[in-house]
């Protein structure tokens, strides 16, 4: 079964929410799906997993893998990995990420890897999220907003993916409000028209986005899950 890298047009567009929701839905269909967040940055939670992203991903996928496998690198400042490494004088070891990635891939039928920030977020000075995707050699899903401004961000993201010869699976349009303005209502069709990429899902705002049982219903209704499995 194929594994996927999930990136987004920016930070906060819904990479974690969508990855977790897809993981929960695959698990409900009886697929042993693993999750990985190779690098997380931010303020560590006081209890449990340091990263709230990792917590939601693990709960949704129902996995018990060690935190240092799922999230080998946690950086304790909300900044790009390169910035954190400069500020705290740390070295980011890509080898540990590759090792844990290979191990997780062997344990599970398929793996969903959540990126960090957007496609050109620097991990080191000259190694970006694009390079991480190339290293992992995964097909990539791009999560994008549906609100005004998304066309510009999405097209730039896709063009950069093309430059790096990243294999794109398609787009997931998040936060969709069918009662939204004209830009929003048109966003999925226009994004498809311009990028020629499949729209894998159009996901609305969900108040209970942290509840896997809620999100599995949303995914089954609003996403082409079969296209990820085949
Ligand atoms: N479909 C959604 N419905 C409701 N809230 C959402 C949805 N997608 C994202 N959010 C909100 O936006 C925040 C950022 O989403 P997240 O998935 O963490 O973004 P990213 O991983 O791209 O940084 C979430 O914590 C949540 O509050
Ligand atoms: Mg996230």
PDB file of C-alpha atoms and ligand atoms in Angstrom:
ATOM      1  CA  UNK A   1       0.000   0.000   0.000  1.00  0.00           C
ATOM      2  CA  UNK A   2       1.211   3.503  -0.788  1.00  0.00           C
ATOM      3  CA  UNK A   3       2.333   5.914   1.894  1.00  0.00           C
ATOM      4  CA  UNK A   4       1.859   9.673   1.669  1.00  0.00           C
ATOM      5  CA  UNK A   5       3.475  12.918   2.699  1.00  0.00           C
ATOM      6  CA  UNK A   6       0.976  15.610   3.704  1.00  0.00           C
ATOM      7  CA  UNK A   7       2.104  19.168   3.138  1.00  0.00           C
ATOM      8  CA  UNK A   8       0.155  22.419   3.044  1.00  0.00           C
ATOM      9  CA  UNK A   9       0.144  25.850   1.496  1.00  0.00           C
ATOM     10  CA  UNK A  10       1.073  27.358   4.871  1.00  0.00           C
ATOM     11  CA  UNK A  11       1.193  26.603   8.541  1.00  0.00           C
ATOM     12  CA  UNK A  12      -2.275  26.397  10.141  1.00  0.00           C
ATOM     13  CA  UNK A  13      -4.072  25.286   6.962  1.00  0.00           C
ATOM     14  CA  UNK A  14      -5.094  21.957   8.474  1.00  0.00           C
ATOM     15  CA  UNK A  15      -2.276  19.479   7.765  1.00  0.00           C
ATOM     16  CA  UNK A  16      -2.659  17.863  11.187  1.00  0.00           C
ATOM     17  CA  UNK A  17      -6.451  17.890  11.221  1.00  0.00           C
ATOM     18  CA  UNK A  18      -6.673  16.346   7.740  1.00  0.00           C
ATOM     19  CA  UNK A  19      -3.864  13.809   8.261  1.00  0.00           C
ATOM     20  CA  UNK A  20      -5.448  12.700  11.537  1.00  0.00           C
ATOM     21  CA  UNK A  21      -8.893  12.446   9.950  1.00  0.00           C
ATOM     22  CA  UNK A  22      -7.576  10.360   7.034  1.00  0.00           C
ATOM     23  CA  UNK A  23      -5.683   8.131   9.481  1.00  0.00           C
ATOM     24  CA  UNK A  24      -8.802   7.551  11.589  1.00  0.00           C
ATOM     25  CA  UNK A  25     -10.826   6.683   8.496  1.00  0.00           C
ATOM     26  CA  UNK A  26      -8.219   4.249   7.165  1.00  0.00           C
ATOM     27  CA  UNK A  27      -8.020   2.605  10.577  1.00  0.00           C
ATOM     28  CA  UNK A  28     -11.813   2.266  10.633  1.00  0.00           C
ATOM     29  CA  UNK A  29     -11.579   0.472   7.297  1.00  0.00           C
ATOM     30  CA  UNK A  30      -9.206  -2.040   8.895  1.00  0.00           C
ATOM     31  CA  UNK A  31      -5.959  -0.662   7.465  1.00  0.00           C
ATOM     32  CA  UNK A  32      -2.934  -0.607   9.756  1.00  0.00           C
ATOM     33  CA  UNK A  33      -1.900   2.988   9.181  1.00  0.00           C
ATOM     34  CA  UNK A  34       1.064   4.582  10.927  1.00  0.00           C
ATOM     35  CA  UNK A  35       1.687   8.300  11.394  1.00  0.00           C
ATOM     36  CA  UNK A  36       4.837  10.371  11.533  1.00  0.00           C
ATOM     37  CA  UNK A  37       5.635  14.004  12.259  1.00  0.00           C
ATOM     38  CA  UNK A  38       9.394  14.005  11.620  1.00  0.00           C
ATOM     39  CA  UNK A  39       9.921  17.504  13.006  1.00  0.00           C
ATOM     40  CA  UNK A  40       7.595  19.466  15.278  1.00  0.00           C
ATOM     41  CA  UNK A  41       8.284  22.860  16.770  1.00  0.00           C
ATOM     42  CA  UNK A  42       6.528  24.878  19.439  1.00  0.00           C
ATOM     43  CA  UNK A  43       5.994  24.961  23.159  1.00  0.00           C
ATOM     44  CA  UNK A  44       6.027  21.446  24.627  1.00  0.00           C
ATOM     45  CA  UNK A  45       2.820  20.244  26.284  1.00  0.00           C
ATOM     46  CA  UNK A  46       3.203  19.613  30.012  1.00  0.00           C
ATOM     47  CA  UNK A  47       1.849  16.065  29.911  1.00  0.00           C
ATOM     48  CA  UNK A  48       1.853  13.331  27.311  1.00  0.00           C
ATOM     49  CA  UNK A  49       3.282  13.975  23.875  1.00  0.00           C
ATOM     50  CA  UNK A  50       5.332  17.151  23.604  1.00  0.00           C
ATOM     51  CA  UNK A  51       3.616  18.129  20.360  1.00  0.00           C
ATOM     52  CA  UNK A  52      -0.198  18.494  20.205  1.00  0.00           C
ATOM     53  CA  UNK A  53       0.029  17.502  16.514  1.00  0.00           C
ATOM     54  CA  UNK A  54       1.577  14.174  17.495  1.00  0.00           C
ATOM     55  CA  UNK A  55      -1.116  13.607  20.112  1.00  0.00           C
ATOM     56  CA  UNK A  56      -3.958  14.071  17.628  1.00  0.00           C
ATOM     57  CA  UNK A  57      -2.205  11.989  14.973  1.00  0.00           C
ATOM     58  CA  UNK A  58      -1.568   9.077  17.372  1.00  0.00           C
ATOM     59  CA  UNK A  59      -5.051   9.092  18.876  1.00  0.00           C
ATOM     60  CA  UNK A  60      -6.635   9.169  15.433  1.00  0.00           C
ATOM     61  CA  UNK A  61      -4.457   6.432  13.929  1.00  0.00           C
ATOM     62  CA  UNK A  62      -4.711   4.383  17.151  1.00  0.00           C
ATOM     63  CA  UNK A  63      -0.996   3.647  17.221  1.00  0.00           C
ATOM     64  CA  UNK A  64       1.263   2.972  20.193  1.00  0.00           C
ATOM     65  CA  UNK A  65       4.625   3.609  18.579  1.00  0.00           C
ATOM     66  CA  UNK A  66       7.236   5.381  20.684  1.00  0.00           C
ATOM     67  CA  UNK A  67       7.148   9.183  20.630  1.00  0.00           C
ATOM     68  CA  UNK A  68      10.740   9.349  19.407  1.00  0.00           C
ATOM     69  CA  UNK A  69       9.815   7.185  16.407  1.00  0.00           C
ATOM     70  CA  UNK A  70       6.775   9.217  15.454  1.00  0.00           C
ATOM     71  CA  UNK A  71       8.369  12.554  16.235  1.00  0.00           C
ATOM     72  CA  UNK A  72      12.159  12.080  16.258  1.00  0.00           C
ATOM     73  CA  UNK A  73      12.822  15.822  16.404  1.00  0.00           C
ATOM     74  CA  UNK A  74      10.954  18.215  18.691  1.00  0.00           C
ATOM     75  CA  UNK A  75      12.175  21.808  18.669  1.00  0.00           C
ATOM     76  CA  UNK A  76      11.058  23.894  21.667  1.00  0.00           C
ATOM     77  CA  UNK A  77      10.409  27.191  19.832  1.00  0.00           C
ATOM     78  CA  UNK A  78       7.614  28.095  17.428  1.00  0.00           C
ATOM     79  CA  UNK A  79       9.826  28.847  14.421  1.00  0.00           C
ATOM     80  CA  UNK A  80      11.153  27.116  11.317  1.00  0.00           C
ATOM     81  CA  UNK A  81      13.581  24.284  12.105  1.00  0.00           C
ATOM     82  CA  UNK A  82      16.452  26.272  10.590  1.00  0.00           C
ATOM     83  CA  UNK A  83      15.642  29.291  12.768  1.00  0.00           C
ATOM     84  CA  UNK A  84      15.371  27.165  15.914  1.00  0.00           C
ATOM     85  CA  UNK A  85      18.692  25.494  15.124  1.00  0.00           C
ATOM     86  CA  UNK A  86      20.318  28.928  14.797  1.00  0.00           C
ATOM     87  CA  UNK A  87      18.708  30.413  17.906  1.00  0.00           C
ATOM     88  CA  UNK A  88      19.382  27.416  20.160  1.00  0.00           C
ATOM     89  CA  UNK A  89      22.593  26.358  18.468  1.00  0.00           C
ATOM     90  CA  UNK A  90      21.260  22.883  17.652  1.00  0.00           C
ATOM     91  CA  UNK A  91      22.090  20.526  14.837  1.00  0.00           C
ATOM     92  CA  UNK A  92      19.215  18.825  13.022  1.00  0.00           C
ATOM     93  CA  UNK A  93      20.169  15.249  12.253  1.00  0.00           C
ATOM     94  CA  UNK A  94      18.462  14.074   9.078  1.00  0.00           C
ATOM     95  CA  UNK A  95      19.842  10.554   9.557  1.00  0.00           C
ATOM     96  CA  UNK A  96      17.685   9.959  12.633  1.00  0.00           C
ATOM     97  CA  UNK A  97      14.613  11.002  10.619  1.00  0.00           C
ATOM     98  CA  UNK A  98      15.426   8.565   7.791  1.00  0.00           C
ATOM     99  CA  UNK A  99      16.035   5.727  10.237  1.00  0.00           C
ATOM    100  CA  UNK A 100      12.747   6.189  12.119  1.00  0.00           C
ATOM    101  CA  UNK A 101      10.890   6.648   8.850  1.00  0.00           C
ATOM    102  CA  UNK A 102      12.192   3.341   7.488  1.00  0.00           C
ATOM    103  CA  UNK A 103      11.352   1.569  10.765  1.00  0.00           C
ATOM    104  CA  UNK A 104       7.789   2.918  10.870  1.00  0.00           C
ATOM    105  CA  UNK A 105       7.258   2.036   7.244  1.00  0.00           C
ATOM    106  CA  UNK A 106       8.152  -1.576   7.979  1.00  0.00           C
ATOM    107  CA  UNK A 107       5.838  -1.803  11.007  1.00  0.00           C
ATOM    108  CA  UNK A 108       2.691  -0.510   9.274  1.00  0.00           C
ATOM    109  CA  UNK A 109       0.798  -1.258   6.081  1.00  0.00           C
ATOM    110  CA  UNK A 110       0.944   2.392   5.140  1.00  0.00           C
ATOM    111  CA  UNK A 111       2.297   5.592   6.628  1.00  0.00           C
ATOM    112  CA  UNK A 112       1.069   9.203   6.640  1.00  0.00           C
ATOM    113  CA  UNK A 113       3.857  11.723   7.193  1.00  0.00           C
ATOM    114  CA  UNK A 114       2.908  15.253   8.175  1.00  0.00           C
ATOM    115  CA  UNK A 115       5.329  17.937   7.036  1.00  0.00           C
ATOM    116  CA  UNK A 116       6.180  21.136   8.869  1.00  0.00           C
ATOM    117  CA  UNK A 117       4.998  24.576   7.770  1.00  0.00           C
ATOM    118  CA  UNK A 118       4.824  24.776   3.985  1.00  0.00           C
ATOM    119  CA  UNK A 119       6.821  23.352   1.130  1.00  0.00           C
ATOM    120  CA  UNK A 120       9.728  25.822   1.352  1.00  0.00           C
ATOM    121  CA  UNK A 121      10.067  25.799   5.135  1.00  0.00           C
ATOM    122  CA  UNK A 122      13.808  25.501   5.785  1.00  0.00           C
ATOM    123  CA  UNK A 123      14.979  22.554   7.864  1.00  0.00           C
ATOM    124  CA  UNK A 124      18.600  23.571   7.450  1.00  0.00           C
ATOM    125  CA  UNK A 125      19.980  26.460   5.422  1.00  0.00           C
ATOM    126  CA  UNK A 126      19.889  24.494   2.195  1.00  0.00           C
ATOM    127  CA  UNK A 127      17.494  21.620   2.967  1.00  0.00           C
ATOM    128  CA  UNK A 128      13.786  22.388   2.687  1.00  0.00           C
ATOM    129  CA  UNK A 129      10.569  20.406   3.181  1.00  0.00           C
ATOM    130  CA  UNK A 130      10.778  19.693  -0.568  1.00  0.00           C
ATOM    131  CA  UNK A 131      14.115  17.935   0.052  1.00  0.00           C
ATOM    132  CA  UNK A 132      12.593  15.908   2.893  1.00  0.00           C
ATOM    133  CA  UNK A 133       9.831  14.719   0.547  1.00  0.00           C
ATOM    134  CA  UNK A 134      12.446  13.737  -2.043  1.00  0.00           C
ATOM    135  CA  UNK A 135      14.422  11.901   0.619  1.00  0.00           C
ATOM    136  CA  UNK A 136      11.346   9.925   1.664  1.00  0.00           C
ATOM    137  CA  UNK A 137      10.268   9.501  -1.951  1.00  0.00           C
ATOM    138  CA  UNK A 138       6.564   9.756  -1.089  1.00  0.00           C
ATOM    139  CA  UNK A 139       3.568  10.803  -3.096  1.00  0.00           C
ATOM    140  CA  UNK A 140       2.334  14.087  -1.702  1.00  0.00           C
ATOM    141  CA  UNK A 141      -1.041  15.484  -0.706  1.00  0.00           C
ATOM    142  CA  UNK A 142      -1.348  19.272  -0.461  1.00  0.00           C
ATOM    143  CA  UNK A 143      -3.808  20.701   2.074  1.00  0.00           C
ATOM    144  CA  UNK A 144      -5.061  24.121   1.117  1.00  0.00           C
ATOM    145  CA  UNK A 145      -7.551  26.645   2.462  1.00  0.00           C
ATOM    146  CA  UNK A 146     -10.693  27.534   0.565  1.00  0.00           C
ATOM    147  CA  UNK A 147     -10.674  31.188   1.602  1.00  0.00           C
ATOM    148  CA  UNK A 148      -9.624  34.236  -0.414  1.00  0.00           C
ATOM    149  CA  UNK A 149      -5.908  34.106  -1.293  1.00  0.00           C
ATOM    150  CA  UNK A 150      -5.753  30.356  -1.645  1.00  0.00           C
ATOM    151  CA  UNK A 151      -5.262  30.317  -5.420  1.00  0.00           C
ATOM    152  CA  UNK A 152      -2.017  32.251  -5.172  1.00  0.00           C
ATOM    153  CA  UNK A 153      -0.649  30.095  -2.329  1.00  0.00           C
ATOM    154  CA  UNK A 154      -1.707  26.847  -3.945  1.00  0.00           C
ATOM    155  CA  UNK A 155      -0.296  27.634  -7.385  1.00  0.00           C
ATOM    156  CA  UNK A 156       3.033  28.699  -5.885  1.00  0.00           C
ATOM    157  CA  UNK A 157       3.186  25.501  -3.813  1.00  0.00           C
ATOM    158  CA  UNK A 158       2.410  23.314  -6.812  1.00  0.00           C
ATOM    159  CA  UNK A 159       4.940  25.088  -9.038  1.00  0.00           C
ATOM    160  CA  UNK A 160       7.632  24.498  -6.427  1.00  0.00           C
ATOM    161  CA  UNK A 161       6.657  20.822  -6.197  1.00  0.00           C
ATOM    162  CA  UNK A 162       7.007  20.564  -9.972  1.00  0.00           C
ATOM    163  CA  UNK A 163      10.449  22.168  -9.815  1.00  0.00           C
ATOM    164  CA  UNK A 164      11.538  19.509  -7.311  1.00  0.00           C
ATOM    165  CA  UNK A 165       9.787  16.750  -9.329  1.00  0.00           C
ATOM    166  CA  UNK A 166       7.593  15.777  -6.401  1.00  0.00           C
ATOM    167  CA  UNK A 167       4.839  13.333  -7.306  1.00  0.00           C
ATOM    168  CA  UNK A 168       1.557  14.989  -6.342  1.00  0.00           C
ATOM    169  CA  UNK A 169      -1.473  12.913  -5.418  1.00  0.00           C
ATOM    170  CA  UNK A 170      -3.876  15.846  -5.228  1.00  0.00           C
ATOM    171  CA  UNK A 171      -5.333  18.650  -3.153  1.00  0.00           C
ATOM    172  CA  UNK A 172      -7.524  18.643  -0.066  1.00  0.00           C
ATOM    173  CA  UNK A 173      -9.469  21.878   0.255  1.00  0.00           C
ATOM    174  CA  UNK A 174     -10.001  22.615   3.935  1.00  0.00           C
ATOM    175  CA  UNK A 175     -12.310  24.939   5.889  1.00  0.00           C
ATOM    176  CA  UNK A 176     -14.817  24.925   3.034  1.00  0.00           C
ATOM    177  CA  UNK A 177     -18.005  26.886   3.698  1.00  0.00           C
ATOM    178  CA  UNK A 178     -20.639  26.475   1.009  1.00  0.00           C
ATOM    179  CA  UNK A 179     -22.280  29.655   2.261  1.00  0.00           C
ATOM    180  CA  UNK A 180     -18.964  31.533   1.958  1.00  0.00           C
ATOM    181  CA  UNK A 181     -18.187  34.307  -0.507  1.00  0.00           C
ATOM    182  CA  UNK A 182     -17.754  33.881  -4.276  1.00  0.00           C
ATOM    183  CA  UNK A 183     -13.997  33.245  -4.020  1.00  0.00           C
ATOM    184  CA  UNK A 184     -14.571  30.469  -1.513  1.00  0.00           C
ATOM    185  CA  UNK A 185     -17.445  28.808  -3.350  1.00  0.00           C
ATOM    186  CA  UNK A 186     -15.371  28.756  -6.538  1.00  0.00           C
ATOM    187  CA  UNK A 187     -12.102  27.713  -4.911  1.00  0.00           C
ATOM    188  CA  UNK A 188     -12.219  23.917  -5.449  1.00  0.00           C
ATOM    189  CA  UNK A 189     -13.218  24.181  -9.127  1.00  0.00           C
ATOM    190  CA  UNK A 190     -10.742  26.947  -9.901  1.00  0.00           C
ATOM    191  CA  UNK A 191      -7.896  25.203  -8.068  1.00  0.00           C
ATOM    192  CA  UNK A 192      -8.563  22.086 -10.107  1.00  0.00           C
ATOM    193  CA  UNK A 193      -8.831  24.038 -13.335  1.00  0.00           C
ATOM    194  CA  UNK A 194      -5.531  25.835 -12.837  1.00  0.00           C
ATOM    195  CA  UNK A 195      -3.438  23.083 -11.230  1.00  0.00           C
ATOM    196  CA  UNK A 196      -5.037  20.137 -13.102  1.00  0.00           C
ATOM    197  CA  UNK A 197      -4.670  18.154  -9.878  1.00  0.00           C
ATOM    198  CA  UNK A 198      -7.403  15.904  -8.491  1.00  0.00           C
ATOM    199  CA  UNK A 199      -9.398  17.440  -5.639  1.00  0.00           C
ATOM    200  CA  UNK A 200      -9.242  14.530  -3.199  1.00  0.00           C
ATOM    201  CA  UNK A 201     -11.553  16.134  -0.677  1.00  0.00           C
ATOM    202  CA  UNK A 202     -13.443  19.263   0.281  1.00  0.00           C
ATOM    203  CA  UNK A 203     -13.588  19.408   4.061  1.00  0.00           C
ATOM    204  CA  UNK A 204     -15.830  21.812   5.980  1.00  0.00           C
ATOM    205  CA  UNK A 205     -15.155  23.541   9.269  1.00  0.00           C
ATOM    206  CA  UNK A 206     -15.872  20.942  11.979  1.00  0.00           C
ATOM    207  CA  UNK A 207     -16.244  22.114  15.553  1.00  0.00           C
ATOM    208  CA  UNK A 208     -15.337  18.680  16.924  1.00  0.00           C
ATOM    209  CA  UNK A 209     -12.295  18.219  14.681  1.00  0.00           C
ATOM    210  CA  UNK A 210     -10.434  16.541  17.556  1.00  0.00           C
ATOM    211  CA  UNK A 211     -12.899  13.651  17.731  1.00  0.00           C
ATOM    212  CA  UNK A 212     -11.812  10.841  15.379  1.00  0.00           C
ATOM    213  CA  UNK A 213     -15.328   9.352  15.321  1.00  0.00           C
ATOM    214  CA  UNK A 214     -16.682  12.669  14.021  1.00  0.00           C
ATOM    215  CA  UNK A 215     -13.924  13.101  11.455  1.00  0.00           C
ATOM    216  CA  UNK A 216     -14.290   9.592  10.001  1.00  0.00           C
ATOM    217  CA  UNK A 217     -17.861  10.468   8.996  1.00  0.00           C
ATOM    218  CA  UNK A 218     -16.723  13.757   7.486  1.00  0.00           C
ATOM    219  CA  UNK A 219     -13.969  11.999   5.499  1.00  0.00           C
ATOM    220  CA  UNK A 220     -16.258   9.215   4.256  1.00  0.00           C
ATOM    221  CA  UNK A 221     -18.702  11.865   3.004  1.00  0.00           C
ATOM    222  CA  UNK A 222     -16.295  14.455   1.657  1.00  0.00           C
ATOM    223  CA  UNK A 223     -13.166  12.678   0.499  1.00  0.00           C
ATOM    224  CA  UNK A 224     -12.153  10.118  -2.107  1.00  0.00           C
ATOM    225  CA  UNK A 225     -10.521   7.727   0.337  1.00  0.00           C
ATOM    226  CA  UNK A 226     -10.480   4.853  -2.162  1.00  0.00           C
ATOM    227  CA  UNK A 227      -8.046   6.741  -4.355  1.00  0.00           C
ATOM    228  CA  UNK A 228      -5.509   6.699  -1.516  1.00  0.00           C
ATOM    229  CA  UNK A 229      -5.838   2.989  -0.880  1.00  0.00           C
ATOM    230  CA  UNK A 230      -5.686   1.644  -4.436  1.00  0.00           C
TER     231      UNK A 230
HETATM  232  N1  LIG B   1     -11.670  21.345   9.141  1.00  0.00           N
HETATM  233  C1  LIG B   1     -11.463  22.038  10.282  1.00  0.00           C
HETATM  234  N2  LIG B   1     -12.488  22.320  11.113  1.00  0.00           N
HETATM  235  C2  LIG B   1     -12.311  23.039  12.245  1.00  0.00           C
HETATM  236  N3  LIG B   1     -11.130  23.529  12.634  1.00  0.00           N
HETATM  237  C3  LIG B   1     -10.051  23.261  11.858  1.00  0.00           C
HETATM  238  C4  LIG B   1     -10.162  22.509  10.653  1.00  0.00           C
HETATM  239  N4  LIG B   1      -8.927  22.431  10.104  1.00  0.00           N
HETATM  240  C5  LIG B   1      -8.111  23.101  10.933  1.00  0.00           C
HETATM  241  N5  LIG B   1      -8.785  23.610  11.983  1.00  0.00           N
HETATM  242  C6  LIG B   1      -8.260  24.483  13.083  1.00  0.00           C
HETATM  243  O1  LIG B   1      -7.074  25.109  12.631  1.00  0.00           O
HETATM  244  C7  LIG B   1      -6.002  24.780  13.504  1.00  0.00           C
HETATM  245  C8  LIG B   1      -4.776  24.549  12.668  1.00  0.00           C
HETATM  246  O2  LIG B   1      -4.937  23.336  11.964  1.00  0.00           O
HETATM  247  P1  LIG B   1      -3.739  22.300  11.867  1.00  0.00           P
HETATM  248  O3  LIG B   1      -4.272  21.055  11.282  1.00  0.00           O
HETATM  249  O4  LIG B   1      -3.051  22.186  13.182  1.00  0.00           O
HETATM  250  O5  LIG B   1      -2.800  23.083  10.822  1.00  0.00           O
HETATM  251  P2  LIG B   1      -1.321  22.708  10.360  1.00  0.00           P
HETATM  252  O6  LIG B   1      -1.035  21.314  10.784  1.00  0.00           O
HETATM  253  O7  LIG B   1      -1.338  22.895   8.865  1.00  0.00           O
HETATM  254  O8  LIG B   1      -0.439  23.729  11.028  1.00  0.00           O
HETATM  255  C9  LIG B   1      -6.475  23.536  14.285  1.00  0.00           C
HETATM  256  O9  LIG B   1      -5.885  23.475  15.538  1.00  0.00           O
HETATM  257  C10 LIG B   1      -7.945  23.754  14.356  1.00  0.00           C
HETATM  258  O10 LIG B   1      -8.244  24.615  15.437  1.00  0.00           O
HETATM  259 MG1  LIG B   2       0.408  20.491  12.096  1.00  0.00          MG
END
